[in-house]
Short mmCIF file of N, CA and C in Angstrom, two decimals:
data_model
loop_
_atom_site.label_atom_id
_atom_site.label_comp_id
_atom_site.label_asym_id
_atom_site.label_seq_id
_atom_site.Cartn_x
_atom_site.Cartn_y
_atom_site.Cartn_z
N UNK H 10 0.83 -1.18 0.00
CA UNK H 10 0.00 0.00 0.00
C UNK H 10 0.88 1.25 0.00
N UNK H 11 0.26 2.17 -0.43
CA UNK H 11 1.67 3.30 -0.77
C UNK H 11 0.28 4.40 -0.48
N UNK H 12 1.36 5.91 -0.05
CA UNK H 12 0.44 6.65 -0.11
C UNK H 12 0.68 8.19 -1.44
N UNK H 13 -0.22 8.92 -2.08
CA UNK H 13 0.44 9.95 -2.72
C UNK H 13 0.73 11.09 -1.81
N UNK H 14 1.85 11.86 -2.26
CA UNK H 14 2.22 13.13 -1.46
C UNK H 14 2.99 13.81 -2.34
N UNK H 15 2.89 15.15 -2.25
CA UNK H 15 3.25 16.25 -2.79
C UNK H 15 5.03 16.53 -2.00
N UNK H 16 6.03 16.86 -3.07
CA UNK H 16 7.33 17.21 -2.33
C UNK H 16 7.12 18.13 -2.36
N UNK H 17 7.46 19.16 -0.70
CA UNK H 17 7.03 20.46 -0.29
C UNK H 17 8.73 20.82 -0.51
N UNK H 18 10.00 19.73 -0.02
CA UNK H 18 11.58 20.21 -0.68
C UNK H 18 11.80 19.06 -1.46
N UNK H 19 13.09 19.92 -1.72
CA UNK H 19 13.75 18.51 -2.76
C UNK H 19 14.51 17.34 -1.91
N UNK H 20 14.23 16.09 -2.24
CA UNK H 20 14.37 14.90 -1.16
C UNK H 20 15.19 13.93 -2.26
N UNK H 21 16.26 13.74 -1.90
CA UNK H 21 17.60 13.41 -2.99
C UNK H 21 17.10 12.09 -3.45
N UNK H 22 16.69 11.20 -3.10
CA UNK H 22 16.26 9.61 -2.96
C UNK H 22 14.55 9.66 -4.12
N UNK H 23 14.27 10.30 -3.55
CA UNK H 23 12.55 10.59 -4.08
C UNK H 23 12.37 11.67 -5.30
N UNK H 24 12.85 12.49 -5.06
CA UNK H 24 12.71 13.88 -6.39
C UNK H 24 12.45 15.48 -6.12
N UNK H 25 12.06 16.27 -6.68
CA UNK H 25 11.90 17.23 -7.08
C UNK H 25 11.14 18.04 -5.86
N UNK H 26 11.12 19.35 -5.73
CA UNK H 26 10.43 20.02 -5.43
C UNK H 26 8.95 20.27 -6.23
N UNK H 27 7.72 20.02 -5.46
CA UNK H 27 6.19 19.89 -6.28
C UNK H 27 6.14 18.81 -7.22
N UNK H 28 7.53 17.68 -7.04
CA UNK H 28 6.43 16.18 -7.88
C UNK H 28 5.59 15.20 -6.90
N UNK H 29 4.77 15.04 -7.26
CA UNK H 29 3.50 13.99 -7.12
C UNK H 29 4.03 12.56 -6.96
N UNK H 30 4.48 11.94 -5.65
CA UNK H 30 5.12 10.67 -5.68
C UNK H 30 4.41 10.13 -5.11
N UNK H 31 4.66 7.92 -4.68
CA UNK H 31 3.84 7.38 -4.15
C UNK H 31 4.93 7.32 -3.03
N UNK H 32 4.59 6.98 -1.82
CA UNK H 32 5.77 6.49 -1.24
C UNK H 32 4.69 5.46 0.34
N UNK H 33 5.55 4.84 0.99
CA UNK H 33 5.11 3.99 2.14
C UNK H 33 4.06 5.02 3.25
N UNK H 34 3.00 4.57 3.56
CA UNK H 34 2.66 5.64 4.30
C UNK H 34 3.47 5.70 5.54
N UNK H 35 4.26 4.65 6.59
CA UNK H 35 4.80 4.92 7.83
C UNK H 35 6.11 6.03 7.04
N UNK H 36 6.87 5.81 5.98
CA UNK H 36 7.81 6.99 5.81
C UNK H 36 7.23 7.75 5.67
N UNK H 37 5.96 8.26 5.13
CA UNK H 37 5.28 9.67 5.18
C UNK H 37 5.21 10.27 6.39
N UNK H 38 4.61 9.54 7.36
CA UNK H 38 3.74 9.37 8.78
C UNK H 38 4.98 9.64 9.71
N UNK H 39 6.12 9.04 9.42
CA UNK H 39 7.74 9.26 10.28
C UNK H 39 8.61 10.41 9.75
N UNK H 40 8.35 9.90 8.65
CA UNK H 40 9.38 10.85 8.40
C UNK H 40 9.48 12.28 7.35
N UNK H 41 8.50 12.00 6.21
CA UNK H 41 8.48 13.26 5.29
C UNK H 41 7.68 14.33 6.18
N UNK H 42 6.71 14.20 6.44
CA UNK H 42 5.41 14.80 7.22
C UNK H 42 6.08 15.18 8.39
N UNK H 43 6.50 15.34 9.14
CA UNK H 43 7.61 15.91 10.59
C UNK H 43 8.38 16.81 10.09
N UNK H 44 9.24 16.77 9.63
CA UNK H 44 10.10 17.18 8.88
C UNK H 44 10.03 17.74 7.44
N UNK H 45 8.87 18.46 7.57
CA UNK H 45 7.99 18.92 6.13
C UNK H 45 8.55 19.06 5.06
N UNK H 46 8.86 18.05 4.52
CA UNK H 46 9.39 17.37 3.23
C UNK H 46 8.30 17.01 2.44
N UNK H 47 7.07 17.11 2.94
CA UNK H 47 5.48 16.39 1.86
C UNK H 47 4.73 16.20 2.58
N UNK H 48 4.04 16.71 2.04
CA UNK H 48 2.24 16.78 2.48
C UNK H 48 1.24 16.21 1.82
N UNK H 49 0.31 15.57 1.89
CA UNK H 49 -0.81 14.06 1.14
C UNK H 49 -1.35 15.23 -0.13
N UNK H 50 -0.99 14.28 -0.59
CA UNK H 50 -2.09 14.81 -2.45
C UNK H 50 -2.94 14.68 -2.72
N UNK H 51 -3.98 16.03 -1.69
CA UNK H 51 -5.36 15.93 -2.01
C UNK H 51 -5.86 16.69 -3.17
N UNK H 52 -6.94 16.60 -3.67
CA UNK H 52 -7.46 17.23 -4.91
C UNK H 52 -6.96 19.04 -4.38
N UNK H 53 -7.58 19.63 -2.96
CA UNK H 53 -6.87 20.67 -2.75
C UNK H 53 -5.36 21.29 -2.85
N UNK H 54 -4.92 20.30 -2.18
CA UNK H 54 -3.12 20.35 -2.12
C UNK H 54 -2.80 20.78 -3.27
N UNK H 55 -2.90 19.39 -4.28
CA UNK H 55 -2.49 19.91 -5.79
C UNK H 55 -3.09 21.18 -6.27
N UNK H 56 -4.07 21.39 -6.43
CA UNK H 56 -4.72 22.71 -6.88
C UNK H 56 -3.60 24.00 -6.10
N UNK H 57 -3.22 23.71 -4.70
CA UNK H 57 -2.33 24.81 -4.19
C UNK H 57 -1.28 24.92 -4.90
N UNK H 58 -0.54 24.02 -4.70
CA UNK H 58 0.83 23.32 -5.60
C UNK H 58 0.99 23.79 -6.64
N UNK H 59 0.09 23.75 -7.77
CA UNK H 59 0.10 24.12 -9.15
C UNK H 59 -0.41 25.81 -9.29
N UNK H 60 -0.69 26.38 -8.24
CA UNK H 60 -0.87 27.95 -8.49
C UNK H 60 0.36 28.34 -7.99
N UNK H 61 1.25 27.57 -6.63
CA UNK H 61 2.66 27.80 -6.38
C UNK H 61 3.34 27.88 -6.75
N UNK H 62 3.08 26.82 -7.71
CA UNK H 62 4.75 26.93 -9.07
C UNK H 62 4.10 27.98 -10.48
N UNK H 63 3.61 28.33 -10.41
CA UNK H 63 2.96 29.24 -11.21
C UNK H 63 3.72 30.74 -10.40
N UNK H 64 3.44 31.12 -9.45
CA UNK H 64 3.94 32.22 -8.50
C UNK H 64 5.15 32.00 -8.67
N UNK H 65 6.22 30.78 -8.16
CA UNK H 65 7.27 30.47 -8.20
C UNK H 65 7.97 31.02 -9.41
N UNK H 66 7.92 30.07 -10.83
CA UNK H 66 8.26 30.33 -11.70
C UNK H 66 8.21 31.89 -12.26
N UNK H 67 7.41 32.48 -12.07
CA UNK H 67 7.51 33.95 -12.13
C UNK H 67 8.58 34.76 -11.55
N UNK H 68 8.34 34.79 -10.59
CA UNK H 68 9.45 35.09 -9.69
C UNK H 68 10.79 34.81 -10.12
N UNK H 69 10.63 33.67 -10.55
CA UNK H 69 12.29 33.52 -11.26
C UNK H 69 12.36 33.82 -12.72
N UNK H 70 11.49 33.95 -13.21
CA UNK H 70 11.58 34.89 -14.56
C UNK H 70 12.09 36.09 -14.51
N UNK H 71 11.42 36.75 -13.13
CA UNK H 71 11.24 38.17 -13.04
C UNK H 71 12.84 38.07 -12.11
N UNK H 72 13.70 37.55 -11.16
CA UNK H 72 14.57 37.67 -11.17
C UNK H 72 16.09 37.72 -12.13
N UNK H 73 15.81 36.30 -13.06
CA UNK H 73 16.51 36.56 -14.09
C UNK H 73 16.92 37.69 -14.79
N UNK H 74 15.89 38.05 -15.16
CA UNK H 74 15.55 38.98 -16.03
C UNK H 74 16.05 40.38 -15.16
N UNK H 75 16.19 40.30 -13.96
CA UNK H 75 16.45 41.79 -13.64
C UNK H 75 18.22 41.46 -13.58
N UNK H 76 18.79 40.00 -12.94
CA UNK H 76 19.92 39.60 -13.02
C UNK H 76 20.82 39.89 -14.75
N UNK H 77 19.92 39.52 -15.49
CA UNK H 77 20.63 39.61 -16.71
C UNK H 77 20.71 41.35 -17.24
N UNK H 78 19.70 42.08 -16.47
CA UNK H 78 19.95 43.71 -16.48
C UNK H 78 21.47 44.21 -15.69
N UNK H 79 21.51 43.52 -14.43
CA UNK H 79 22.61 43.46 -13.65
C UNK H 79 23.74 43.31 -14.41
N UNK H 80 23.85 41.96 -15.05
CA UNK H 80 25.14 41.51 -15.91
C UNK H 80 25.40 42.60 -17.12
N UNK H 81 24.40 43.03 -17.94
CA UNK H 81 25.30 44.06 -19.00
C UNK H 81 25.97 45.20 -18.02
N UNK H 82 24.96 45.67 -17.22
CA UNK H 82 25.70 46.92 -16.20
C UNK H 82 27.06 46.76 -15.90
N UNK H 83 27.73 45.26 -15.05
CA UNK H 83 28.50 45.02 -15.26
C UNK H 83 29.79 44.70 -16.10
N UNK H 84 29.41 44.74 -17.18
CA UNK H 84 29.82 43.83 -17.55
C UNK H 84 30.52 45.18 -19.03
N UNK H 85 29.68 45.96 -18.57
CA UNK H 85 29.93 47.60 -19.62
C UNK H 85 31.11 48.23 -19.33
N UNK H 86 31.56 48.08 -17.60
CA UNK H 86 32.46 49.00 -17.14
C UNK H 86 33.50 48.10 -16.49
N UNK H 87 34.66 48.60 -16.69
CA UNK H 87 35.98 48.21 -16.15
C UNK H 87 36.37 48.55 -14.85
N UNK H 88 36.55 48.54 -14.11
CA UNK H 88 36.75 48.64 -12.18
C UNK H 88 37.74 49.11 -12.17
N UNK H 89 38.75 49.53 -11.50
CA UNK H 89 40.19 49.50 -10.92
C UNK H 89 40.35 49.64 -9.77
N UNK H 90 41.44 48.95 -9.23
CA UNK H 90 42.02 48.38 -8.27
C UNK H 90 43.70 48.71 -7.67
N UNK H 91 43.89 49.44 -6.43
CA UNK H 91 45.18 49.55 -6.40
C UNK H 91 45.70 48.48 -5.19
N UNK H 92 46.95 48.22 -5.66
CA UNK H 92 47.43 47.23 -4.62
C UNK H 92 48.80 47.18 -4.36
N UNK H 93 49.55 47.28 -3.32
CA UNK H 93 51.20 47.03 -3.22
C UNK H 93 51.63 46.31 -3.86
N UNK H 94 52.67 46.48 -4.80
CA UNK H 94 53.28 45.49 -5.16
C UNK H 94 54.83 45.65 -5.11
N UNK H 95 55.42 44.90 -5.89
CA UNK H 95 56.96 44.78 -5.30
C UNK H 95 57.35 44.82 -7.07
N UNK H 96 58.86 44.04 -7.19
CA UNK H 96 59.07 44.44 -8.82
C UNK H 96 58.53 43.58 -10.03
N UNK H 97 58.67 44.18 -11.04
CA UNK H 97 57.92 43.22 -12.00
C UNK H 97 56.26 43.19 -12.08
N UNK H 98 56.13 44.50 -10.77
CA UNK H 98 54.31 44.54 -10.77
C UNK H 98 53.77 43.38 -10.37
N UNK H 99 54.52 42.42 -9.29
CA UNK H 99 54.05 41.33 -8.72
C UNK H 99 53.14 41.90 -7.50
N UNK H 100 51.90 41.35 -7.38
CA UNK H 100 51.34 41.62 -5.87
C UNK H 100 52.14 41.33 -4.46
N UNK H 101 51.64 42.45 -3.22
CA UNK H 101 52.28 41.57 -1.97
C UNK H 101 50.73 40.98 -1.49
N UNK H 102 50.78 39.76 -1.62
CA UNK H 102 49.27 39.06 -1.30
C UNK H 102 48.41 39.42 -2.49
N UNK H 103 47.63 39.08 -2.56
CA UNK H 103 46.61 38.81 -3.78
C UNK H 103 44.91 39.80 -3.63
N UNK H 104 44.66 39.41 -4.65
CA UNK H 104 43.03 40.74 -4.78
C UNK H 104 42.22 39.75 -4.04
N UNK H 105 41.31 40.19 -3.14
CA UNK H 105 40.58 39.12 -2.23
C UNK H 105 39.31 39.37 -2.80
N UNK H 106 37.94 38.38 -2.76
CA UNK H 106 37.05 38.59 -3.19
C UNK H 106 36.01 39.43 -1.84
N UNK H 107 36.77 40.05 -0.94
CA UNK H 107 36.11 41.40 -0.43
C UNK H 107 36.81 42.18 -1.16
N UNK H 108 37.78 42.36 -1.30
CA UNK H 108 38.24 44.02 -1.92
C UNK H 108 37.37 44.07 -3.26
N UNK H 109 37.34 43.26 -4.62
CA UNK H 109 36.41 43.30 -5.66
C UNK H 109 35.03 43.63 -5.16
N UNK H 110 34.56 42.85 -3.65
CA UNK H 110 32.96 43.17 -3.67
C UNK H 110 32.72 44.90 -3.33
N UNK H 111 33.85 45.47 -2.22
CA UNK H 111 33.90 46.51 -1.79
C UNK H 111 34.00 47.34 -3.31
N UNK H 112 34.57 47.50 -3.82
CA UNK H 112 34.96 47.97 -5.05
C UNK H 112 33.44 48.14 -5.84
N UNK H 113 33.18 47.32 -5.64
CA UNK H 113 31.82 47.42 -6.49
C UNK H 113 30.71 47.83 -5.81
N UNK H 114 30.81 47.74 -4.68
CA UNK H 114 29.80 48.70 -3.66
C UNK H 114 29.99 49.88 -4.16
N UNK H 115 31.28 50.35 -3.78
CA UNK H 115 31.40 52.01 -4.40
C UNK H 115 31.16 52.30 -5.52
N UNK H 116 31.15 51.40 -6.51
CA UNK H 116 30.76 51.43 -8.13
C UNK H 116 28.61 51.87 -7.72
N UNK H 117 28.18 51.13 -6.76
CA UNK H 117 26.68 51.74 -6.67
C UNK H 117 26.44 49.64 -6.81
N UNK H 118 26.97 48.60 -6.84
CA UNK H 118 26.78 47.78 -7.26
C UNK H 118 26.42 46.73 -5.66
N UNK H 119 25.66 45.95 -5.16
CA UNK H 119 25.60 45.21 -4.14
C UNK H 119 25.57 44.04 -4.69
N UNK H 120 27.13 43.25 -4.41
CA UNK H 120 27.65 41.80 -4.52
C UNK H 120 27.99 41.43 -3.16
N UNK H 121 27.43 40.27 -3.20
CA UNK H 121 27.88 40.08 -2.04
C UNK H 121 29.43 39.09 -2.48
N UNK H 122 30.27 38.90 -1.57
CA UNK H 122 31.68 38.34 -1.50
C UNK H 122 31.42 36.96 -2.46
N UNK H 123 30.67 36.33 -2.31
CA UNK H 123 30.15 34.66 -1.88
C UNK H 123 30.08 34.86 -3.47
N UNK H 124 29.96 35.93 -4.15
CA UNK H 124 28.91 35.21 -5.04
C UNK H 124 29.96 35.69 -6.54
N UNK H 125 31.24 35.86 -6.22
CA UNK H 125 32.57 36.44 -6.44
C UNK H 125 33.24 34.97 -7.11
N UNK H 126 33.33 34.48 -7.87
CA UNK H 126 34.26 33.51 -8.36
C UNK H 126 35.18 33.92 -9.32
N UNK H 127 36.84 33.33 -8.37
CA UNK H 127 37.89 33.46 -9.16
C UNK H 127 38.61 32.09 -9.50
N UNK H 128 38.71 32.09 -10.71
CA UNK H 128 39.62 31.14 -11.12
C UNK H 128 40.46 30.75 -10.69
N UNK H 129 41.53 31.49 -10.50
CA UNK H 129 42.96 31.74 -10.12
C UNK H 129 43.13 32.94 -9.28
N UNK H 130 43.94 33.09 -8.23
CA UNK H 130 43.97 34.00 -7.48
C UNK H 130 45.12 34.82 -8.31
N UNK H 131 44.75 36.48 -8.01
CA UNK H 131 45.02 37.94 -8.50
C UNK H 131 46.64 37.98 -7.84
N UNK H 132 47.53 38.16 -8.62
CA UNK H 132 48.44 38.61 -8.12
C UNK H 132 49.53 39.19 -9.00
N UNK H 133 49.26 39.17 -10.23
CA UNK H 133 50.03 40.38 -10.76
C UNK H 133 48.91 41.86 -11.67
N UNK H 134 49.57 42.93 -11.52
CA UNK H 134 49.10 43.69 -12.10
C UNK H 134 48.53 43.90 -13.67
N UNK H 135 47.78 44.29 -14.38
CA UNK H 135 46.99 43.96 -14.93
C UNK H 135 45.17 43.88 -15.29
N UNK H 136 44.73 43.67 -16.79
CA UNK H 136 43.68 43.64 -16.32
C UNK H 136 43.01 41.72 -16.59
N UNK H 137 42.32 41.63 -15.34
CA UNK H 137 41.77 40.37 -14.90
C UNK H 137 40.45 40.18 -15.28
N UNK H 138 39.62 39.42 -15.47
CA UNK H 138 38.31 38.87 -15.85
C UNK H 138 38.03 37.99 -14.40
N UNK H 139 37.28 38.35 -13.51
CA UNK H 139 36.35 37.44 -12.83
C UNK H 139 34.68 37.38 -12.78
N UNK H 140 34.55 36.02 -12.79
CA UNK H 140 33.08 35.93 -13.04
C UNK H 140 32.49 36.27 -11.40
N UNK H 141 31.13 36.83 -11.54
CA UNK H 141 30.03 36.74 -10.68
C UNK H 141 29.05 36.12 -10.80
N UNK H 142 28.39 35.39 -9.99
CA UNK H 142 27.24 34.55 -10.27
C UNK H 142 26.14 35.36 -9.99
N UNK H 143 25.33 35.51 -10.56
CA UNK H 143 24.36 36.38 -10.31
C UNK H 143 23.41 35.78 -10.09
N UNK H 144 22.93 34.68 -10.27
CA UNK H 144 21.49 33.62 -10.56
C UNK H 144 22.12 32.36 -10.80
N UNK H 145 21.31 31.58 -10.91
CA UNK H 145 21.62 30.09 -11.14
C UNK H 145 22.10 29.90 -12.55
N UNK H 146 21.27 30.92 -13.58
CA UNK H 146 21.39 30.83 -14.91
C UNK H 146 22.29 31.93 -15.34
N UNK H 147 22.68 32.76 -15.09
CA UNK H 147 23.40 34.09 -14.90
C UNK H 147 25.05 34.39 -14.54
N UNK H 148 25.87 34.69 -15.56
CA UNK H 148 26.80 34.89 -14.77
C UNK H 148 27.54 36.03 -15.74
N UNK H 149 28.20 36.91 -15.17
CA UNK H 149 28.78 37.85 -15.38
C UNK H 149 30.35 37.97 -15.20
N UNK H 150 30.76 38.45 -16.31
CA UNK H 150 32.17 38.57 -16.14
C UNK H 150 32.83 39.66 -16.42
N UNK H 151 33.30 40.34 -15.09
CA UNK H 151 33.26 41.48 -14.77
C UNK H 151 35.00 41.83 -15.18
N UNK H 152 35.82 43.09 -16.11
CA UNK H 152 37.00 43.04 -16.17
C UNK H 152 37.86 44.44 -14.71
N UNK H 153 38.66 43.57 -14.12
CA UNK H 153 39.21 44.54 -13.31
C UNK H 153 41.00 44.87 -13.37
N UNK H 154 40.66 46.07 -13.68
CA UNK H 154 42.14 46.60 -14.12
C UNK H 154 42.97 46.95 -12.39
N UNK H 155 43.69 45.83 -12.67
CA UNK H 155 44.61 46.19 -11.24
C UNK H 155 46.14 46.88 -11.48
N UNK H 156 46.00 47.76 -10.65
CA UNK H 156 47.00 48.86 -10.78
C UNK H 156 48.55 48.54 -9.37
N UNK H 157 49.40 48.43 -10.18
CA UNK H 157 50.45 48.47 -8.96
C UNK H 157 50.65 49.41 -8.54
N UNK H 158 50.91 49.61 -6.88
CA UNK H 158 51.21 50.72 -5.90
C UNK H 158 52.47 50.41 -5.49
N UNK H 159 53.73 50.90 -5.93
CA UNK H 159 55.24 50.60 -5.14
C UNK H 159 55.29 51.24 -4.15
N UNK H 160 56.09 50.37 -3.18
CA UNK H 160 56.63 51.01 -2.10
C UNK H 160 57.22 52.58 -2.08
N UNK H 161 57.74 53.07 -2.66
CA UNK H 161 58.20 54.36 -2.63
C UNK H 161 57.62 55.06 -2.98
N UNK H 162 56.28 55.33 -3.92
CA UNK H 162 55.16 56.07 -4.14
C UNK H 162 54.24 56.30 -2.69
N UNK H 163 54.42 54.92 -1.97
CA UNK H 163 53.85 55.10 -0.48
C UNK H 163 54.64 55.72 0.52
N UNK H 164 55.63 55.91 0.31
CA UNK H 164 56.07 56.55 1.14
C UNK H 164 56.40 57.84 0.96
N UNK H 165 56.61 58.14 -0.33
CA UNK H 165 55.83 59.83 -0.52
C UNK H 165 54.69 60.47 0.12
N UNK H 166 53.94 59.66 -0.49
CA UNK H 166 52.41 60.16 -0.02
C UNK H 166 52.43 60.21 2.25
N UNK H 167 52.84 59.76 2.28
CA UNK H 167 52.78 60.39 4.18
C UNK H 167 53.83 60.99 4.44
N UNK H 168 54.73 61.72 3.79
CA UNK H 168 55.26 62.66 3.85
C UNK H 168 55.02 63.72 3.51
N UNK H 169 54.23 64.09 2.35
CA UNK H 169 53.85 65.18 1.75
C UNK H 169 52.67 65.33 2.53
N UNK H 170 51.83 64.53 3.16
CA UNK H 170 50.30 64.94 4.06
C UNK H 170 51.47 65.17 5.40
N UNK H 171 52.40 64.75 5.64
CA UNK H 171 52.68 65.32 7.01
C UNK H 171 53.29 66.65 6.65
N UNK H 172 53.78 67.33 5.29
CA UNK H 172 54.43 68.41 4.92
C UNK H 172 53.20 69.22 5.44
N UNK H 173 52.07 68.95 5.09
CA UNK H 173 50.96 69.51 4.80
C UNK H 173 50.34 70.04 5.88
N UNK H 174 50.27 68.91 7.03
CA UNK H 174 49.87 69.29 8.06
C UNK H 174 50.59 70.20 9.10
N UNK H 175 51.96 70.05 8.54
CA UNK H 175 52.92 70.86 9.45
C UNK H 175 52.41 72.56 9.24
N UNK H 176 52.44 72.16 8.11
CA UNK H 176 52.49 73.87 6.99
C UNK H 176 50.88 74.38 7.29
N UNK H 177 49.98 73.69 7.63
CA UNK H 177 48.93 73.97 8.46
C UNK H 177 48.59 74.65 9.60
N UNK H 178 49.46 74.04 10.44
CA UNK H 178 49.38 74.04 11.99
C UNK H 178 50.07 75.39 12.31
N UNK H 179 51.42 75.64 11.20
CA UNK H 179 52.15 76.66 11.15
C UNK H 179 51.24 78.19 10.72
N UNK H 180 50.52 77.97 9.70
CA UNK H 180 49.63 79.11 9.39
C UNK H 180 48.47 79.32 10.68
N UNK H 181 48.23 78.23 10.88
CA UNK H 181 47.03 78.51 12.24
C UNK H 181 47.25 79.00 13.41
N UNK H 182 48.82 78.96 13.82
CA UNK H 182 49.35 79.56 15.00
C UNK H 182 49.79 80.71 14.73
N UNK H 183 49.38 81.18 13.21
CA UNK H 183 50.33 82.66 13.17
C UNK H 183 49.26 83.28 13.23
N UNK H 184 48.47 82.86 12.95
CA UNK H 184 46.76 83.13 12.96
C UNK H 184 46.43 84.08 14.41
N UNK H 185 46.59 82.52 14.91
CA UNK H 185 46.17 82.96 16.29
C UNK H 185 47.30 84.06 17.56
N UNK H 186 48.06 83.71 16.92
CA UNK H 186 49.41 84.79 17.17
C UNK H 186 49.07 86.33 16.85
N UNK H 187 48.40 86.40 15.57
CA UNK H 187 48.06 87.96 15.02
C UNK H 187 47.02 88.80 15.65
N UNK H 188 45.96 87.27 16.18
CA UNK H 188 44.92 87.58 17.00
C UNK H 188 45.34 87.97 17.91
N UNK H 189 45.90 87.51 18.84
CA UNK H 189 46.15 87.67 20.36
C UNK H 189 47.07 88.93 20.43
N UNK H 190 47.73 89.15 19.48
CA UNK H 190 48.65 90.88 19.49
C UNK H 190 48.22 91.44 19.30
N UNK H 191 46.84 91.22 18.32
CA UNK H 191 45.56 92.55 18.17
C UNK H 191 44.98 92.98 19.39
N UNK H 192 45.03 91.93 19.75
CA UNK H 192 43.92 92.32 20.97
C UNK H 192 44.60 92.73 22.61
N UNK H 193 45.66 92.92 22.50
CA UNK H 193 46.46 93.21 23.57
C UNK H 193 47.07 94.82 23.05
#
């Protein structure tokens, strides 16, 4: 004796999400039904079922479809990326798939990290191709021009902001120097 039931998930052994199977009623009764994996296939049920995947399938039309809007956006503009490197424009450590997601935040873009696939990890300068998954059916391949930062360009740059701030601090005390003799 077998009973019918509707798969409410996908159950690796049995099938699909919303197919119509027979199965033992004590595994229904133990185990699908507890663990809401399937529910009995009544003339109602199905009638639910089949307006569900109706809703369902939409939904993933209508995601696609905004995903594959996503992918040309992407997929139009080139990124760049700066990173230390040493000679030969070798990276020190590699482009992580937060720095690309961050990168693309500031682009106006919300990726999350996860959804970031690299082939091969980033480590010389250059421009790189990594895909994003955008959807199940969807994927985008985004080009990012990575730029080497040498050591001695970095160490300019906090010297000239400390030139800066000196030459600051210096005008602000003459400032307040001119003030205080005015007023005495």
């Amino acid at each position: 004796m077998t009973v019918k039931v509707i798969l409410q998930k996908t159950v690796p052994s049995l099938g699909m999400v919303g197919d119509v199977v027979n199965v033992a009623p004590g595994y229904f009764r133990n185990f699908l039904y507890p663990k809401g994996f399937a529910s009995l296939a009544s003339e109602k049920n199905v009638g639910q079922w089949e307006h569900q995947k109706k809703v369902i399938a939409f939904k993933k039309d209508k995601q696609k479809g905004e995903a594959e809007n996503l992918q040309k956006q992407l997929e139009s503009q080139v990124f760049s990326l700066e990173h230390l490197a040493g000679q030969h424009d070798r990276l020190f450590g590699s482009i992580t798939s937060q720095e690309i997601a961050s990168k693309l935040k500031e682009a106006g873009f919300t990726i999350d990290r996860r959804q970031i696939n690299q082939d091969e990890p980033i480590k010389t300068a250059g421009v790189h191709t990594v895909k994003i998954k955008l959807h199940p059916e969807v994927v985008a391949g985004v080009k990012l021009e990575v730029k080497a930062k040498h050591k001695e360009e970095e160490d300019k740059e906090p010297k000239q902001a400390k030139e800066k701030i000196k030459k600051e601090i210096k005008e602000e005390t003459k400032e307040i120097e001119t003030k205080e003799s005015a007023e005495n």
